[in-house]
mmCIF file of C-alpha atoms in Angstrom:
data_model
loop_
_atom_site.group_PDB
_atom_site.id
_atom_site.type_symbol
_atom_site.label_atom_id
_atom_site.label_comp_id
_atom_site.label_asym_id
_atom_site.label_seq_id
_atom_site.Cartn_x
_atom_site.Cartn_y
_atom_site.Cartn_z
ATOM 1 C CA UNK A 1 -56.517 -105.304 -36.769
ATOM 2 C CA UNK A 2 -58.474 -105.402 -39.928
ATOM 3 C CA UNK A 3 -56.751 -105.870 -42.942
ATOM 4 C CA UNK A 4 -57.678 -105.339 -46.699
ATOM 5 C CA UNK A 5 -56.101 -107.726 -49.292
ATOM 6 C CA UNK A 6 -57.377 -110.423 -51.913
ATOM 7 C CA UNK A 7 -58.745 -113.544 -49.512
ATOM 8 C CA UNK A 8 -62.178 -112.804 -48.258
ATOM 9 C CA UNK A 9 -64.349 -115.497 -46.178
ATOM 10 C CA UNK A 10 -68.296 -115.247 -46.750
ATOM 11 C CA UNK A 11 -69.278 -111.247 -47.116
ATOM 12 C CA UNK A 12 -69.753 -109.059 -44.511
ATOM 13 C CA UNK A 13 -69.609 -112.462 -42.317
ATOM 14 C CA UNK A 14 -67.841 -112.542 -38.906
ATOM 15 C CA UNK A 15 -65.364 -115.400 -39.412
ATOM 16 C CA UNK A 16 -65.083 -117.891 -36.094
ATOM 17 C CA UNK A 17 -61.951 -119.303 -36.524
ATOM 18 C CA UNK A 18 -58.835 -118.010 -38.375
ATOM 19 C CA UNK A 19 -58.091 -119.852 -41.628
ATOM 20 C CA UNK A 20 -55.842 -122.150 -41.760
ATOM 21 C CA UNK A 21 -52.290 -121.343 -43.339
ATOM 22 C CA UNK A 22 -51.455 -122.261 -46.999
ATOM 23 C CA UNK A 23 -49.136 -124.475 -47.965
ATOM 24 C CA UNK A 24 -45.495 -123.448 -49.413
ATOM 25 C CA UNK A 25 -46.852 -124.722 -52.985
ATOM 26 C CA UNK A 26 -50.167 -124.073 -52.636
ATOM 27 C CA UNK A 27 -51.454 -121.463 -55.343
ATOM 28 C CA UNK A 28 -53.073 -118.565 -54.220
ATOM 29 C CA UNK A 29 -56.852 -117.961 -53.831
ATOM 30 C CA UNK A 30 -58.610 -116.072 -56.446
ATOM 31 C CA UNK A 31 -60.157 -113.336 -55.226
ATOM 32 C CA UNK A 32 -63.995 -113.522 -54.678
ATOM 33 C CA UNK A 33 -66.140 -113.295 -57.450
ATOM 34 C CA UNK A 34 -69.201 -110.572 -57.275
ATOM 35 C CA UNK A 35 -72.611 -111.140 -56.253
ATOM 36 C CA UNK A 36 -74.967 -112.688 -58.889
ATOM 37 C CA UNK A 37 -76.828 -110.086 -60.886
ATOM 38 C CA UNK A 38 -80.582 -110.039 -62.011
ATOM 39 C CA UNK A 39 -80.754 -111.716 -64.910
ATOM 40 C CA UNK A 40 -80.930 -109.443 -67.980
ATOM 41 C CA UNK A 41 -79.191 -106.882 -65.971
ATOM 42 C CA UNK A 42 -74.800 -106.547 -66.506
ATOM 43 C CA UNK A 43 -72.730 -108.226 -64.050
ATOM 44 C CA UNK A 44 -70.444 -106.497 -61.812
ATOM 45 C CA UNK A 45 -66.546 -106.669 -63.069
ATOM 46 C CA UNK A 46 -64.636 -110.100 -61.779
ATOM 47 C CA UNK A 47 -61.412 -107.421 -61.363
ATOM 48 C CA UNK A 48 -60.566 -105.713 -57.996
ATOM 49 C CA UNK A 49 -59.517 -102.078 -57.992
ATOM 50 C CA UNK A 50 -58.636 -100.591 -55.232
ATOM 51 C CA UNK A 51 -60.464 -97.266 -54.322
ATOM 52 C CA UNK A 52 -59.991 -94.570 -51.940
ATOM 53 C CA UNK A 53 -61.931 -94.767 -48.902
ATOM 54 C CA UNK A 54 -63.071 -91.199 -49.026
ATOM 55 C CA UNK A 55 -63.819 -91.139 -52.812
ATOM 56 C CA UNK A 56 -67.070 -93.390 -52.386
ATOM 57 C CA UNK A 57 -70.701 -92.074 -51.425
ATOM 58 C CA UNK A 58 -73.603 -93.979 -49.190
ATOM 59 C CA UNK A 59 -76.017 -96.414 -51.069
ATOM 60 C CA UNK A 60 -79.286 -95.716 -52.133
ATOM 61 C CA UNK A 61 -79.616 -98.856 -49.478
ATOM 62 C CA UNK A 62 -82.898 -101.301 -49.320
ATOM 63 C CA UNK A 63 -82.490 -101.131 -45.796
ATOM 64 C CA UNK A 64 -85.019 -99.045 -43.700
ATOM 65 C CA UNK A 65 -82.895 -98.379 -40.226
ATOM 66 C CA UNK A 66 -79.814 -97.226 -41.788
ATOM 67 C CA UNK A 67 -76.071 -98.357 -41.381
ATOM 68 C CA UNK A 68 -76.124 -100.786 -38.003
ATOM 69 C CA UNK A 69 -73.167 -99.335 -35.938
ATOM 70 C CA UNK A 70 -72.639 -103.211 -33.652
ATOM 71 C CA UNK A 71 -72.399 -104.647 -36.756
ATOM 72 C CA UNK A 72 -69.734 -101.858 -38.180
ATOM 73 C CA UNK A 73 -67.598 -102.698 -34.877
ATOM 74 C CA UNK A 74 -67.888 -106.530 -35.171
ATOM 75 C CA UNK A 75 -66.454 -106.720 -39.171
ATOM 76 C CA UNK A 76 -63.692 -103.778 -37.855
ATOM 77 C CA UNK A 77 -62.775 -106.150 -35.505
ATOM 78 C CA UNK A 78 -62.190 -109.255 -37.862
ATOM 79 C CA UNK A 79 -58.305 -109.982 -38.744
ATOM 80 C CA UNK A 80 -58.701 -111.821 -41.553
ATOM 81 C CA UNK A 81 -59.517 -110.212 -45.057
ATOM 82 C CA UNK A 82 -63.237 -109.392 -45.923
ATOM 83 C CA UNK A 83 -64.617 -109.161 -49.444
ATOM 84 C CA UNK A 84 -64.246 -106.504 -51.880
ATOM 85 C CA UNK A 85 -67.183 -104.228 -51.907
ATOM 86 C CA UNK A 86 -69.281 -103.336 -55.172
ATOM 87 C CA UNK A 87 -69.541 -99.852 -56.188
ATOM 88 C CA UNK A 88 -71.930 -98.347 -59.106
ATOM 89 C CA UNK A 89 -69.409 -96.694 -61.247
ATOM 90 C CA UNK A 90 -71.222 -94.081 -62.459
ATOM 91 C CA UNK A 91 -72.175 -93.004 -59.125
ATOM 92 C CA UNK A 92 -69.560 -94.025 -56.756
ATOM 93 C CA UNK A 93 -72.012 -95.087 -54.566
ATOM 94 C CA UNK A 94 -71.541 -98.119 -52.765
ATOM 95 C CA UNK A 95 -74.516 -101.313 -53.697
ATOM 96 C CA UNK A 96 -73.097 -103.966 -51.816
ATOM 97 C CA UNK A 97 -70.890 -103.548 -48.303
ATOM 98 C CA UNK A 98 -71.683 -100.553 -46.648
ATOM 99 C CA UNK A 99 -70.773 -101.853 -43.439
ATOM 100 C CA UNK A 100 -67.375 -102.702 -44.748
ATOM 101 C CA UNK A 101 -66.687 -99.433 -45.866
ATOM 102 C CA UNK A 102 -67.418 -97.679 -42.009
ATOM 103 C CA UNK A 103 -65.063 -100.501 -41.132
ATOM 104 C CA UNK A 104 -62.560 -99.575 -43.109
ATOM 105 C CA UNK A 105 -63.200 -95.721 -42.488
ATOM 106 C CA UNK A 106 -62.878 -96.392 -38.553
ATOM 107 C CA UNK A 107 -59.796 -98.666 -38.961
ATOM 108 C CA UNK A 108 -58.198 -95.350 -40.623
ATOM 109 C CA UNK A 109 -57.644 -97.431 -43.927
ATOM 110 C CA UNK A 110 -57.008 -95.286 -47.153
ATOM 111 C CA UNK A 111 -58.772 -97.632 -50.338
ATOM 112 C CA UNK A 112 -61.192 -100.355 -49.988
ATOM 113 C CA UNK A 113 -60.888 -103.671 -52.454
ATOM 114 C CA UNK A 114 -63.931 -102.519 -55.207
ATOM 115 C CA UNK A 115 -65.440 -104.503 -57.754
ATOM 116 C CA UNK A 116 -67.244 -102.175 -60.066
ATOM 117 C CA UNK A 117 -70.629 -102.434 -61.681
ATOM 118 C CA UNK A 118 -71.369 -100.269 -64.675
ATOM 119 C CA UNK A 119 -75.371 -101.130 -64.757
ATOM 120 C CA UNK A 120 -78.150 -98.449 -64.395
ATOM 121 C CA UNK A 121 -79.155 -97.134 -61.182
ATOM 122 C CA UNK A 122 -82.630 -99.116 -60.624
ATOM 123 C CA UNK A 123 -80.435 -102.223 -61.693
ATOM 124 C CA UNK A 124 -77.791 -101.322 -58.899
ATOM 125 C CA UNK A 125 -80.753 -100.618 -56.313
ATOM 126 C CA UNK A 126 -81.819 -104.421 -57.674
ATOM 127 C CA UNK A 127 -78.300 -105.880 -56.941
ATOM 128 C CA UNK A 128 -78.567 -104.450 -53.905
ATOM 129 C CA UNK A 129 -81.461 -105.983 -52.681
ATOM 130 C CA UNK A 130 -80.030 -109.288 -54.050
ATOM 131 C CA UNK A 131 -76.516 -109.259 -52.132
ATOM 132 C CA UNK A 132 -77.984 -108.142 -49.304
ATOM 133 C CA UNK A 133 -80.840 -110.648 -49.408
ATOM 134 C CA UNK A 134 -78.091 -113.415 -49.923
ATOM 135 C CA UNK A 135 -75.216 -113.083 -47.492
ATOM 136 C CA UNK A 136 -74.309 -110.872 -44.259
ATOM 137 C CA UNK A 137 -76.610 -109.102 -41.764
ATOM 138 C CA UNK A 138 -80.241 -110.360 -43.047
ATOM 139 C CA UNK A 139 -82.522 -107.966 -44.342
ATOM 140 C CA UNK A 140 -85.729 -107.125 -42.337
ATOM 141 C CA UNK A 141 -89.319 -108.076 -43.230
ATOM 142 C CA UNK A 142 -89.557 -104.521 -43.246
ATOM 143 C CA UNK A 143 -86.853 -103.886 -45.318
ATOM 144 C CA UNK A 144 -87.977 -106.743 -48.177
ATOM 145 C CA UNK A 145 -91.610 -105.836 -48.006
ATOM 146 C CA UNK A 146 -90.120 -102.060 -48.997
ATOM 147 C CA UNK A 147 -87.815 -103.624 -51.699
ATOM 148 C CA UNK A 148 -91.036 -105.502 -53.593
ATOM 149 C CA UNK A 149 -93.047 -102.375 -53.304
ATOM 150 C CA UNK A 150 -89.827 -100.591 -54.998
ATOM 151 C CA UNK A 151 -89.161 -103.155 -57.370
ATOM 152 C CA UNK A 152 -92.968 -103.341 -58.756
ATOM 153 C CA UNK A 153 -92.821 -99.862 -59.457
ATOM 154 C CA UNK A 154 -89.763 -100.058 -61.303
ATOM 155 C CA UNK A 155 -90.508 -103.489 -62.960
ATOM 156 C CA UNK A 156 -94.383 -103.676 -62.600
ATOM 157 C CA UNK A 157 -94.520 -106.147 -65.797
ATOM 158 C CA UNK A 158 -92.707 -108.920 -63.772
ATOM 159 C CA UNK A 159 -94.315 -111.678 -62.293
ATOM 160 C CA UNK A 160 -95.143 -112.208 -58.227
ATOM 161 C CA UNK A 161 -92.497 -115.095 -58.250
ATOM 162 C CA UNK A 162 -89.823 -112.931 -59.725
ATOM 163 C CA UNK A 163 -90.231 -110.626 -57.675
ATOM 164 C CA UNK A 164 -90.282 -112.748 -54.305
ATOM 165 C CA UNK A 165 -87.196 -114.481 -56.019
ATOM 166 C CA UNK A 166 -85.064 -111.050 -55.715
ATOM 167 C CA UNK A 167 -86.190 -110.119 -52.036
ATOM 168 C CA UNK A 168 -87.013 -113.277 -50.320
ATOM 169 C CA UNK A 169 -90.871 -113.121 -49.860
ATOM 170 C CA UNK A 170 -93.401 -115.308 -50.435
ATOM 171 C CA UNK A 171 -95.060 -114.984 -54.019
ATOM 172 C CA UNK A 172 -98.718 -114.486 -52.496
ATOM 173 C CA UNK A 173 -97.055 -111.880 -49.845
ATOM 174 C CA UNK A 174 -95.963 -110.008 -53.092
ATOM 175 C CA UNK A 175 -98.938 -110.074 -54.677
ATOM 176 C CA UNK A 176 -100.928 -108.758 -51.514
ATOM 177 C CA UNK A 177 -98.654 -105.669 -52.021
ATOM 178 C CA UNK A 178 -99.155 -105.586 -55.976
ATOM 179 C CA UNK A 179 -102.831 -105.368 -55.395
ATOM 180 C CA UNK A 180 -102.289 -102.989 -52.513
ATOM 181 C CA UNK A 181 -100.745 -100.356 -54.272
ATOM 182 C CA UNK A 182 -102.843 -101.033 -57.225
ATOM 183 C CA UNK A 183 -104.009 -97.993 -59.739
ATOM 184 C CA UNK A 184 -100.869 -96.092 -58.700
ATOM 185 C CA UNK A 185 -99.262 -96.768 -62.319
ATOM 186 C CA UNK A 186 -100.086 -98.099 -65.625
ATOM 187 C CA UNK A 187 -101.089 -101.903 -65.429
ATOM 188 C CA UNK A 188 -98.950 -103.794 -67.949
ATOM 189 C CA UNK A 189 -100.308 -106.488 -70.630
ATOM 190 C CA UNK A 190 -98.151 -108.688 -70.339
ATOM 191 C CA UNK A 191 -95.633 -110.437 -66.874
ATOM 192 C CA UNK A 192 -92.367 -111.262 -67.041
ATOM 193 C CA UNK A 193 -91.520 -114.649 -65.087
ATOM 194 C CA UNK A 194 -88.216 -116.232 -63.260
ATOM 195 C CA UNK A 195 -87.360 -117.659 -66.871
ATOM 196 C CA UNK A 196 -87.427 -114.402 -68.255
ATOM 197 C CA UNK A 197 -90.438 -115.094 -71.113
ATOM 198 C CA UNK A 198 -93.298 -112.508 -71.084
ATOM 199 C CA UNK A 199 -96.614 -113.804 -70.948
ATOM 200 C CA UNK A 200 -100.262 -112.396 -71.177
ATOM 201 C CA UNK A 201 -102.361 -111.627 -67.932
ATOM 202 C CA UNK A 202 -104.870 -113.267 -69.820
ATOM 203 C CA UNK A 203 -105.769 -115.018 -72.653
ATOM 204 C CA UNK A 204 -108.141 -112.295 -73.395
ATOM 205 C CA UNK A 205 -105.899 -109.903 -73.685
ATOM 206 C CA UNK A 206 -103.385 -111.401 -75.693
ATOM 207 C CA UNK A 207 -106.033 -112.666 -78.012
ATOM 208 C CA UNK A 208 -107.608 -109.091 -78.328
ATOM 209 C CA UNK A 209 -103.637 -108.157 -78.986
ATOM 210 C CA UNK A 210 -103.388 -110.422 -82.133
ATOM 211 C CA UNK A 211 -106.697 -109.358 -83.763
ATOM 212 C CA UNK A 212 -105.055 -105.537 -83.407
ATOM 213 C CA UNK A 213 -102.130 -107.475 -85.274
ATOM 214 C CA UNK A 214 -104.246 -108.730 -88.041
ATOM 215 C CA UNK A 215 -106.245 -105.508 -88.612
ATOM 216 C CA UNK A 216 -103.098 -104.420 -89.772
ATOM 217 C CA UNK A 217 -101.224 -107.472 -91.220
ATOM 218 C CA UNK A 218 -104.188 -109.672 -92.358
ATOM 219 C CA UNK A 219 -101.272 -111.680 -94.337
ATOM 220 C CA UNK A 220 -99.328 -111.986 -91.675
ATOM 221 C CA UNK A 221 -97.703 -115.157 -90.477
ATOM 222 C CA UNK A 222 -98.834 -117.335 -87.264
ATOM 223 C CA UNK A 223 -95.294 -116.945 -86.086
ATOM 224 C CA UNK A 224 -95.444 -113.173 -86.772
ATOM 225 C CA UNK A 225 -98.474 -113.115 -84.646
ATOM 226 C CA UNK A 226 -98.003 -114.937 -81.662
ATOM 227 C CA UNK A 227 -94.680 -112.977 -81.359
ATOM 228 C CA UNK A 228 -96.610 -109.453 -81.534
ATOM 229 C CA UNK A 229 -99.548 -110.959 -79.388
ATOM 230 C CA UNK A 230 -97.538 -112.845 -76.845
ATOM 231 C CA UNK A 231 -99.551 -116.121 -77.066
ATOM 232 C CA UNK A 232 -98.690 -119.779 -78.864
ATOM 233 C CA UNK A 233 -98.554 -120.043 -82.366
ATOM 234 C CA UNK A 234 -101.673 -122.755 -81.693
ATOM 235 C CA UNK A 235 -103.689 -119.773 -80.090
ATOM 236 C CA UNK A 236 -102.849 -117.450 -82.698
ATOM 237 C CA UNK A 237 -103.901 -119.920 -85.196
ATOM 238 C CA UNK A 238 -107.749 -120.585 -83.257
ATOM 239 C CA UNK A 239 -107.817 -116.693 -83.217
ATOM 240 C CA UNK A 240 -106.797 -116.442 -87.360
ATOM 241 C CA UNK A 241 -109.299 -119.441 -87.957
ATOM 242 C CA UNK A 242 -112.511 -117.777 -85.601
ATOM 243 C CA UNK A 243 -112.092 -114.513 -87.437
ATOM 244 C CA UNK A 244 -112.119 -116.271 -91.355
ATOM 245 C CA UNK A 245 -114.842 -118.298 -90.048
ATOM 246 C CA UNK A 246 -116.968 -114.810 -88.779
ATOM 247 C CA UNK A 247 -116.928 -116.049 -85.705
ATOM 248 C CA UNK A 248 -115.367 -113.532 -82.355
ATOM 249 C CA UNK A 249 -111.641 -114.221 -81.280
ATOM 250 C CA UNK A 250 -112.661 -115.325 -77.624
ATOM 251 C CA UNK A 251 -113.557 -119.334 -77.496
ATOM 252 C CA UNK A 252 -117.013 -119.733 -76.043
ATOM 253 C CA UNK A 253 -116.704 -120.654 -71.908
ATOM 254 C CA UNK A 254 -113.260 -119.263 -72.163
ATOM 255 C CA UNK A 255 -111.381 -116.807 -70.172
ATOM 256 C CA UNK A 256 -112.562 -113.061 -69.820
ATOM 257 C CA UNK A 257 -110.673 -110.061 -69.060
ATOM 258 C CA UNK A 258 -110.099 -110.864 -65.346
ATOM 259 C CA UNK A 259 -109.164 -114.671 -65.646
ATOM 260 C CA UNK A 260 -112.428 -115.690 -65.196
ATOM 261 C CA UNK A 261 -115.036 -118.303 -67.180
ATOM 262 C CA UNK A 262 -117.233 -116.006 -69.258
ATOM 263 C CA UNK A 263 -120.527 -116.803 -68.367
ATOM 264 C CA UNK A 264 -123.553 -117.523 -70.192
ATOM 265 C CA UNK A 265 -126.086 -114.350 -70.722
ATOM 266 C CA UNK A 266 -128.930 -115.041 -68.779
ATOM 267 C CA UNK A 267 -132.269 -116.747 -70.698
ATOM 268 C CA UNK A 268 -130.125 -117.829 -73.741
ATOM 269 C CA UNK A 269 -128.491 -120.758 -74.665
ATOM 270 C CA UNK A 270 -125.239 -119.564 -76.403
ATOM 271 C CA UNK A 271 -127.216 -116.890 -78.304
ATOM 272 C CA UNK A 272 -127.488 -113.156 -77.251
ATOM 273 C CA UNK A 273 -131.217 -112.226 -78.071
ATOM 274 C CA UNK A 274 -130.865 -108.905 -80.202
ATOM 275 C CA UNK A 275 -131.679 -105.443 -77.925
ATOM 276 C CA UNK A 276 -133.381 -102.569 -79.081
ATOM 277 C CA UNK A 277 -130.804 -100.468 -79.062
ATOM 278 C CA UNK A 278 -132.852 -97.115 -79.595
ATOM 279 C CA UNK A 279 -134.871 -98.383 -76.520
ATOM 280 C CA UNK A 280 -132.270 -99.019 -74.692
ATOM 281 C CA UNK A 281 -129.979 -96.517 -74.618
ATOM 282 C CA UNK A 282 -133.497 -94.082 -73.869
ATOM 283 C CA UNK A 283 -133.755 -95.776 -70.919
ATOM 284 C CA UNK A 284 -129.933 -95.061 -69.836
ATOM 285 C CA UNK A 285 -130.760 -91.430 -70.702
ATOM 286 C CA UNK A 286 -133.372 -91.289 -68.008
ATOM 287 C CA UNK A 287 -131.428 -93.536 -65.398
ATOM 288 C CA UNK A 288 -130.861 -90.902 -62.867
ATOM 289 C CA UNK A 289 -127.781 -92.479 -61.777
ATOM 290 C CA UNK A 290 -126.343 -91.445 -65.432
ATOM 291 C CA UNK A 291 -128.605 -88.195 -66.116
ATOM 292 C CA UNK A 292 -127.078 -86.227 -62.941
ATOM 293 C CA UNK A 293 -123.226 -87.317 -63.236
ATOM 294 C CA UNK A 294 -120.579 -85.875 -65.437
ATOM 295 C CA UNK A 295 -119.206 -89.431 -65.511
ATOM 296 C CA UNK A 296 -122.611 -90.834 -66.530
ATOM 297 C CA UNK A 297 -123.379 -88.641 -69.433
ATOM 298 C CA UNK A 298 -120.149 -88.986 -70.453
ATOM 299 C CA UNK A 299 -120.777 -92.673 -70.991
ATOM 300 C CA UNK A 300 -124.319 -91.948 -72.638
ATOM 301 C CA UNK A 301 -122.252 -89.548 -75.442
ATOM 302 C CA UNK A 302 -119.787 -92.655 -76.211
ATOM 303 C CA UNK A 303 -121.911 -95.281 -76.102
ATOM 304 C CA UNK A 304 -124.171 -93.047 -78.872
ATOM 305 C CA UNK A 305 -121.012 -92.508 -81.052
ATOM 306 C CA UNK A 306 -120.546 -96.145 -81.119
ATOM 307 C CA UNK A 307 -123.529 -97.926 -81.885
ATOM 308 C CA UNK A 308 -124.237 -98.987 -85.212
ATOM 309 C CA UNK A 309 -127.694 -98.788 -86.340
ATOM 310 C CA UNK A 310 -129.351 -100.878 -88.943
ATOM 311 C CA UNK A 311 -129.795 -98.114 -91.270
ATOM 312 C CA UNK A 312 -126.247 -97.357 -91.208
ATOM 313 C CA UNK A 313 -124.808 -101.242 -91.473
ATOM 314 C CA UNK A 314 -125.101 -101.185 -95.374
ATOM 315 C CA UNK A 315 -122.154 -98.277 -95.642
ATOM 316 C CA UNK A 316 -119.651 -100.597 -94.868
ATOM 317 C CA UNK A 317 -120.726 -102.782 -97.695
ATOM 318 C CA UNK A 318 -120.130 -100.251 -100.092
ATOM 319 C CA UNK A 319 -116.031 -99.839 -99.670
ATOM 320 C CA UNK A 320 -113.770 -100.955 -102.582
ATOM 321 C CA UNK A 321 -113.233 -104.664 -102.783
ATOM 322 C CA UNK A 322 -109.580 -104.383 -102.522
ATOM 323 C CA UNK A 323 -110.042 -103.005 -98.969
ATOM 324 C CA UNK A 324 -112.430 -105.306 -98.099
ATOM 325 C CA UNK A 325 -110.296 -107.482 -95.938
ATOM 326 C CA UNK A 326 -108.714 -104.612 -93.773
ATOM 327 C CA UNK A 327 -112.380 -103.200 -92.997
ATOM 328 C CA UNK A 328 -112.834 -106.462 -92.136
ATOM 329 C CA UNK A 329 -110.541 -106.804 -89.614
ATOM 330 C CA UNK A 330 -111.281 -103.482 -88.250
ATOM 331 C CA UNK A 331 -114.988 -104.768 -87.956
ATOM 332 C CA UNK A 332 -113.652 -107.690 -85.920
ATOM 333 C CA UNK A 333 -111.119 -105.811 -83.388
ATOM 334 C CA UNK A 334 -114.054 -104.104 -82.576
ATOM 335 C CA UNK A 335 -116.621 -106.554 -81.856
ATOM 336 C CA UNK A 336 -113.688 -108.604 -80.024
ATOM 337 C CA UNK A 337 -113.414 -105.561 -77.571
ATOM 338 C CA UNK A 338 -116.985 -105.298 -77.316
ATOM 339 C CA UNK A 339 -117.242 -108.850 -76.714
ATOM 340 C CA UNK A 340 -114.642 -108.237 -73.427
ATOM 341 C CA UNK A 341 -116.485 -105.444 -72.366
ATOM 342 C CA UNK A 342 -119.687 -107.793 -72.570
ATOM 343 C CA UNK A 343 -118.224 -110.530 -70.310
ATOM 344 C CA UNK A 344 -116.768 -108.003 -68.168
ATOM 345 C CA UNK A 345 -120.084 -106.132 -67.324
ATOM 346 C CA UNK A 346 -121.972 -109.596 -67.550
ATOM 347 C CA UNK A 347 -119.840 -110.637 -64.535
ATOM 348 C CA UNK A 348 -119.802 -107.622 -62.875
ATOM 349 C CA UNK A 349 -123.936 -107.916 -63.133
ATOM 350 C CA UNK A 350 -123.903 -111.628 -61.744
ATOM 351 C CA UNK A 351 -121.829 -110.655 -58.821
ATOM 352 C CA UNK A 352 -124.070 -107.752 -57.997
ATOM 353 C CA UNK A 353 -126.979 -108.750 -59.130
#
């Protein structure tokens, strides 16, 4: 007969032997603490409440086939006491122990031992995956390769490994399914790893963030910056010392916008010869790949709102001194993102050439 009190053996676990008796002075067990929560997320209560049966709803459940009726009939058939379940307050559904609760329904019981968590719903669907990854009937590869593609949508600015850490995958299985279902959301800057710290995708990126930092806050500090930019103080110091020095915020050779060694423009040593831009952008004009698409002359009108002719280079000169530095910066953040745009294309070229 299955019983509900405080002792529980490993969850949702058929026991093999009964446990042995306790003692006359032995003190009694506490009861089972909750599974282990995300980190950053809350933690289910360490109290047991006892709930009616009937008063608690189905999980939103990372697993794909359902409620598995054998192994309903093998934990109604245990003796001994099983685990409390955990129950999303707010909801009343359950997040980990379904199978104990049809047990418990079809051993006629009227409350089920509940710890309670109080965390948001994509956090409880997290939890989920986590107790169920950790203890009782295993989750499927099925069922895990569902929970990454899940979690990335909720949390798309953590890393692979944190990820695999939650559903028990590999960390290049979950990135084959990041890149999979890649362009279906917003890509984020930054990824959030197993110690919790964000970090850039690349250095690019997070040096293109500071110089948006310092267009704004030229007097700001290097602490200030690397905080805002997500990169070392020593990196937001190169970045701070390129810019006074009129130099570009990326480090020649270094890392474009894909992770990638910028490469060299072809027929130069370091230098980009100067193009004629007038000529140049004629040319696009009459590329019929351009002249016959909407996206094509759509690029030919930004690209001529965005070039700044010689003529027109002496306007900047003219602005009051006191906003000299801020113009400045402005100047910068946008020859830095032409400068990633350069690399980028520049790569794209030497793969395709």
């Amino acid at each position: 007969m299955y019983v509900l009190t405080a002792e529980a053996p490993a969850r949702d676990a058929v026991p093999t032997a009964d446990p042995p008796a306790a003692a006359p002075s032995e003190a009694p067990r506490r009861p089972p603490a909750p599974p282990r929560p995300a980190p950053g997320t809350p933690a289910p209560s360490a109290d047991v409440a006892h709930v009616p049966v009937d008063a608690l709803l189905e999980a939103d459940s990372p697993r794909l086939a359902g409620v598995d009726h054998d192994h309903v009939l093998l934990l109604a058939g245990v003796e001994t006491a099983l685990p409390p379940i955990v129950v999303h307050r707010p909801t009343m559904r359950v997040i980990d122990g379904v199978h104990r609760l049809h047990a418990a329904r079809l051993n006629r019981r009227g409350t089920i031992p509940v710890h309670w968590f109080d965390g948001t719903e994509r956090e409880a669907f997290l939890l989920a995956v986590e107790a169920n990854n950790g203890h009782g009937l295993p989750l499927t590869l099925a069922d895990r390769r569902a929970s990454a593609r899940r979690i990335l949508r909720l949390w798309p600015e953590w890393s692979d490994r944190a990820v695999a850490a939650k559903v028990g995958l590999s960390g290049k299985t979950v990135g084959v399914l990041r890149r999979a279902d890649a362009g279906s959301g917003e890509t984020p800057a930054v990824r959030v790893g197993c110690d919790g710290r964000a970090r850039p995708l690349t250095a690019t990126e997070g040096r293109l963030r500071a110089v948006d930092y310092l267009a704004v806050r030229p007097d700001a500090s290097l602490r200030e910056i690397a905080r805002s930019a997500g990169i070392s103080v020593e990196t937001a110091r190169d970045v701070r010392d390129r810019l006074g020095r009129g130099e570009g915020p990326l480090p020649p050779g270094g890392t474009g916008p894909r992770g990638t060694r910028a490469r060299e423009p072809r027929g130069c040593a370091g230098r980009v010869a100067p193009a004629d831009l007038p000529t140049v952008l004629d040319s696009l004009r009459r590329d019929p790949a351009l002249k016959y698409s909407d996206e094509g002359r759509a690029l030919i009108r930004w690209l001529e709102t965005r070039i700044v002719r010689e003529e027109e280079s002496g306007l900047p000169l003219r602005a009051p001194a006191h906003q000299a530095p801020k113009i400045a910066a402005m100047a910068r953040a946008c020859a830095a993102y032409w400068e990633a745009i350069a690399t980028e294309l520049e790569q794209r070229g030497a793969r395709h050439p």
